[in-house]
């Protein structure tokens, strides 16, 4: 009995905002892809987001995350994109093949081209008591309350006052979980002031210059020890849940396995596959988008997905180069604007540094070169 | 400028063979330097199973070498500071057809004639050793002296002890050239500098061919890929080593024991299973000549899993958490290449162990240290000479 | 200092009710699963880990020879800390395994137990 | 009241004046975030986010009819309505609300400032819902005019701030696992590093870190940092574990399953 084989001209790994937008764009260009996702719902992390989104109309701004997810999924289905949920990609081999575990069994998938949109994973760090049940990622708590509609505990302390920490703390309150506070080692809130403001007006203190020291408890978390870094004193919070919101890192295992060159950029979450402005990696036929290509906002993920979809369609020869260039320019301009402002600036610079790393790909990494790409040289 | 060093003996290769040679040389008071291109156990020794299997050796010199080696393990386990997880757990060789059974019976007879304890098991008897076996299993042979060891711990333990006895280990140090003058080895040029030495041992595994070229000797060692699946950790479920008869077939090139279907034959598929001290099952394996590619492949992962289910259907609900591949330094006949080189004094070969490196490391260490220091060995190594191929 | 209400013993009742944005949860069929032999309410199709949280159960398995309780950390199948034994299936990640009527879960690694 | 108006660029002064004639939006948006749904929300084109998506919104109070769509759709919940029509020392403030309590008209609530401190008690005059299938509530409360611009929200109950319980002496920090799957303690890792180990791979071989179920995902970055500290180098230069398939655990029965 042989391993079942399947092939598809374009495979997208990950049905989050980046993957779905890539699929939409490629489908519109005449290359409807096969999208794989290990989750049970399309939309990636959007499905657990219940706040209204920033960005512009093109990103569904003003709508709630799960609503955007639904729209993207139905948009894809309407364009003939096949989305297979509950499909785990077990490996992305150097010869370009994927090993996939889905309801049809484990099989080998031979893609013409592959867009990786595998997203990011929450960072964590070890500390005394971090293995106690009740200590979890902020995203895990968010998944529980918003997607599964279950509280992780009755009273929580949040670590990290970036956007994720602030938003999840607010959403825990919405679900009926008490939030004792948000602690942050830095001198300032890292996330948007509006998110901090929403939380403060609910009476949740944001304690700056406070460091997490330990989670305590016998069988589960019963309390958390925190150091006041200014006063050098220690406090004990009586909580049963400790959420960590200390950043996200690109999930680059598949890209690494494929042999994509990884670069380290702390502003974008750590190790990520090198890519040009059109989201091409240094491996022919392999594209990246979204948090995998650097942890940023969902709006950026969507536009990067569109670029990857366009580049894949262009390189596959189904999209007219002139039309592709025009569409890409438009998306690139928008991306430029999304990365404007004080929050986007460090990421914009990091992306610029990334794209200017030359000598990796023939065809250069400049913007125009990026658009021209490998047309006709498949 | 790189510094100039010197050493009584230079051992090229920090795998289990190099480490064992260094260890036994140090025990005799020699001054030893291990030159390792990458890190200790970074080649085949760090990407293999822990079989110390006797009944899979060819009756004759190969078996005698292995039996000698097996006797050295308990003492090593005692002497090394690292727990090498040595257990004389016994080994099963399972047959899935009457033809295979017949072949195993014949082999058992030959092995017994050489003094190895081997027992032929009927299908019903196999159940004494395993919770459950697949329907295809027709019986097998059992060798109580078969054992398992942690190959990485063994390598690291040998190297550590050698170091304590004065050996120097140069990691990340690549040999670039070997200088021979007046038919004698004089110097080893490395990326870390030159080493003056009149005795050089090549224990470079799959890199041996490259080393041989430096002294214009063809060392016929080719990398042979073996892939292995690792499962989640479980409470002890596998008391013994388990191998399928096809493992022996592909290993020793025995026609009667070759895998039946073409795909398995192409992969050189042979079943092996063992449970490590940490509780993981290691399931193998393949024999493929694909150059230096040590990636695992979808076909082999599937084939190994499928094969495992044939023999041990109860592994069905176990999670595979990792796979890895090692490159066995393979000689044309699957036996090690041990001994000196004609016309060049001070150069010794200890390579080509072809997947038996772990098992044969102690005896290789003892024998090569004797050869290097005394010029003669207590065990006849003539059958393992490089010149048997000519 | 105010003592947190929820810190001493979590009784069942951890389901989110009357959510201001999401409203009442979609009603999955009420089913029963078993944890170490004891019945536990669950909603059909929700991840087993969610059903356990709903009953205030956060220990999935024991590590370090039974000394250390562990529980779900990432809820998206990466940390593998939510793993438990599901009868007939072996070890599963409970954060990704949908609940079905009559499933029997076991807490692995607890000292003194198999 | 003019002295309370701190951000004239956002048109607060004009809004304050325009509110005499009816409800008008006040934009409490002070950071350049890539965001413009308020502009999209306004049916009268009274809000402009220009020249680009990161610019601060500008409101033309004359064109604002106080419909409240922008209040409901602002992702930052940073817009409120001010209505000073009563001209009797009281103003009506409309804030977005997405918390529990199921507000209905007539409820008496705490009206709070941006720090969550109670400004006054107030009665909810009006409850509206706006913004699609999962709408945002717009709650209108009546408050004394002098606090009107400080109002940021309403709450059904105030909770005491939990400042934690002061701990007399910092307790000793105990050892803990750095690799959760294989239960390798931090001390074990540090001792191994002290023995001269300088690579992730060797560390793994010596201690079994990263060999468990999660494939080293959770401990890898912490291990890099420990290595970096020992080697005096940057963490990212310490390498990575090689990725070996399967990147997710898979049952042997599935991996070896015979599929059609």
JSON list of C-alpha atoms in Angstrom, two decimals, chain B residues 39-42 46 152 229 231-232 278 280 283 294-296 301-302 305-306 309 315-323, chain D residues 182 199 201-202 204-206 208 210-213 215 242-246 248-258:
[
{"chain": "B", "resi": 39, "resn": "UNK", "atom": "CA", "xyz": [30.69, 17.98, 17.92]},
{"chain": "B", "resi": 40, "resn": "UNK", "atom": "CA", "xyz": [30.91, 14.69, 19.78]},
{"chain": "B", "resi": 41, "resn": "UNK", "atom": "CA", "xyz": [28.38, 12.16, 18.52]},
{"chain": "B", "resi": 42, "resn": "UNK", "atom": "CA", "xyz": [27.22, 14.58, 15.82]},
{"chain": "B", "resi": 46, "resn": "UNK", "atom": "CA", "xyz": [24.06, 10.56, 17.63]},
{"chain": "B", "resi": 152, "resn": "UNK", "atom": "CA", "xyz": [24.93, 9.36, 22.86]},
{"chain": "B", "resi": 229, "resn": "UNK", "atom": "CA", "xyz": [10.72, 7.36, 14.26]},
{"chain": "B", "resi": 231, "resn": "UNK", "atom": "CA", "xyz": [7.31, 8.02, 19.86]},
{"chain": "B", "resi": 232, "resn": "UNK", "atom": "CA", "xyz": [6.01, 9.66, 23.00]},
{"chain": "B", "resi": 278, "resn": "UNK", "atom": "CA", "xyz": [13.33, 7.67, 28.96]},
{"chain": "B", "resi": 280, "resn": "UNK", "atom": "CA", "xyz": [10.36, 6.59, 24.07]},
{"chain": "B", "resi": 283, "resn": "UNK", "atom": "CA", "xyz": [11.23, 2.49, 15.53]},
{"chain": "B", "resi": 294, "resn": "UNK", "atom": "CA", "xyz": [20.24, 13.03, 6.31]},
{"chain": "B", "resi": 295, "resn": "UNK", "atom": "CA", "xyz": [16.66, 14.25, 5.99]},
{"chain": "B", "resi": 296, "resn": "UNK", "atom": "CA", "xyz": [13.80, 11.97, 6.82]},
{"chain": "B", "resi": 301, "resn": "UNK", "atom": "CA", "xyz": [8.11, 7.66, 7.78]},
{"chain": "B", "resi": 302, "resn": "UNK", "atom": "CA", "xyz": [5.00, 6.02, 6.40]},
{"chain": "B", "resi": 305, "resn": "UNK", "atom": "CA", "xyz": [5.09, 3.22, 10.79]},
{"chain": "B", "resi": 306, "resn": "UNK", "atom": "CA", "xyz": [3.29, 0.70, 8.59]},
{"chain": "B", "resi": 309, "resn": "UNK", "atom": "CA", "xyz": [2.03, -1.88, 12.91]},
{"chain": "B", "resi": 315, "resn": "UNK", "atom": "CA", "xyz": [1.69, 0.86, 18.85]},
{"chain": "B", "resi": 316, "resn": "UNK", "atom": "CA", "xyz": [-1.22, 2.18, 16.79]},
{"chain": "B", "resi": 317, "resn": "UNK", "atom": "CA", "xyz": [-2.33, 4.71, 19.42]},
{"chain": "B", "resi": 318, "resn": "UNK", "atom": "CA", "xyz": [1.15, 5.98, 20.22]},
{"chain": "B", "resi": 319, "resn": "UNK", "atom": "CA", "xyz": [2.17, 9.44, 19.10]},
{"chain": "B", "resi": 320, "resn": "UNK", "atom": "CA", "xyz": [5.15, 9.90, 16.84]},
{"chain": "B", "resi": 321, "resn": "UNK", "atom": "CA", "xyz": [6.84, 13.04, 18.09]},
{"chain": "B", "resi": 322, "resn": "UNK", "atom": "CA", "xyz": [9.97, 13.14, 16.00]},
{"chain": "B", "resi": 323, "resn": "UNK", "atom": "CA", "xyz": [11.94, 11.41, 13.28]},
{"chain": "D", "resi": 182, "resn": "UNK", "atom": "CA", "xyz": [11.27, 16.41, 29.80]},
{"chain": "D", "resi": 199, "resn": "UNK", "atom": "CA", "xyz": [25.66, 24.64, 21.81]},
{"chain": "D", "resi": 201, "resn": "UNK", "atom": "CA", "xyz": [22.53, 20.46, 20.42]},
{"chain": "D", "resi": 202, "resn": "UNK", "atom": "CA", "xyz": [25.10, 19.45, 23.00]},
{"chain": "D", "resi": 204, "resn": "UNK", "atom": "CA", "xyz": [20.09, 18.78, 24.48]},
{"chain": "D", "resi": 205, "resn": "UNK", "atom": "CA", "xyz": [22.19, 15.65, 24.38]},
{"chain": "D", "resi": 206, "resn": "UNK", "atom": "CA", "xyz": [23.48, 16.20, 27.86]},
{"chain": "D", "resi": 208, "resn": "UNK", "atom": "CA", "xyz": [17.34, 15.96, 27.18]},
{"chain": "D", "resi": 210, "resn": "UNK", "atom": "CA", "xyz": [13.77, 19.93, 23.89]},
{"chain": "D", "resi": 211, "resn": "UNK", "atom": "CA", "xyz": [13.35, 16.20, 23.25]},
{"chain": "D", "resi": 212, "resn": "UNK", "atom": "CA", "xyz": [9.77, 15.96, 24.45]},
{"chain": "D", "resi": 213, "resn": "UNK", "atom": "CA", "xyz": [6.30, 16.25, 23.10]},
{"chain": "D", "resi": 215, "resn": "UNK", "atom": "CA", "xyz": [9.69, 19.50, 20.13]},
{"chain": "D", "resi": 242, "resn": "UNK", "atom": "CA", "xyz": [16.81, 21.31, 13.77]},
{"chain": "D", "resi": 243, "resn": "UNK", "atom": "CA", "xyz": [13.17, 20.86, 12.82]},
{"chain": "D", "resi": 244, "resn": "UNK", "atom": "CA", "xyz": [12.31, 17.19, 12.46]},
{"chain": "D", "resi": 245, "resn": "UNK", "atom": "CA", "xyz": [9.00, 16.02, 11.15]},
{"chain": "D", "resi": 246, "resn": "UNK", "atom": "CA", "xyz": [6.33, 15.49, 12.28]},
{"chain": "D", "resi": 248, "resn": "UNK", "atom": "CA", "xyz": [2.80, 17.97, 15.29]},
{"chain": "D", "resi": 249, "resn": "UNK", "atom": "CA", "xyz": [2.41, 14.66, 17.12]},
{"chain": "D", "resi": 250, "resn": "UNK", "atom": "CA", "xyz": [0.71, 12.09, 14.93]},
{"chain": "D", "resi": 251, "resn": "UNK", "atom": "CA", "xyz": [-0.57, 8.63, 15.85]},
{"chain": "D", "resi": 252, "resn": "UNK", "atom": "CA", "xyz": [1.44, 5.77, 14.43]},
{"chain": "D", "resi": 253, "resn": "UNK", "atom": "CA", "xyz": [-1.81, 4.24, 13.26]},
{"chain": "D", "resi": 254, "resn": "UNK", "atom": "CA", "xyz": [-2.42, 7.33, 11.15]},
{"chain": "D", "resi": 255, "resn": "UNK", "atom": "CA", "xyz": [1.11, 7.79, 9.90]},
{"chain": "D", "resi": 256, "resn": "UNK", "atom": "CA", "xyz": [1.29, 4.15, 8.86]},
{"chain": "D", "resi": 257, "resn": "UNK", "atom": "CA", "xyz": [-2.35, 3.90, 7.94]},
{"chain": "D", "resi": 258, "resn": "UNK", "atom": "CA", "xyz": [-3.30, 2.54, 4.60]}
]
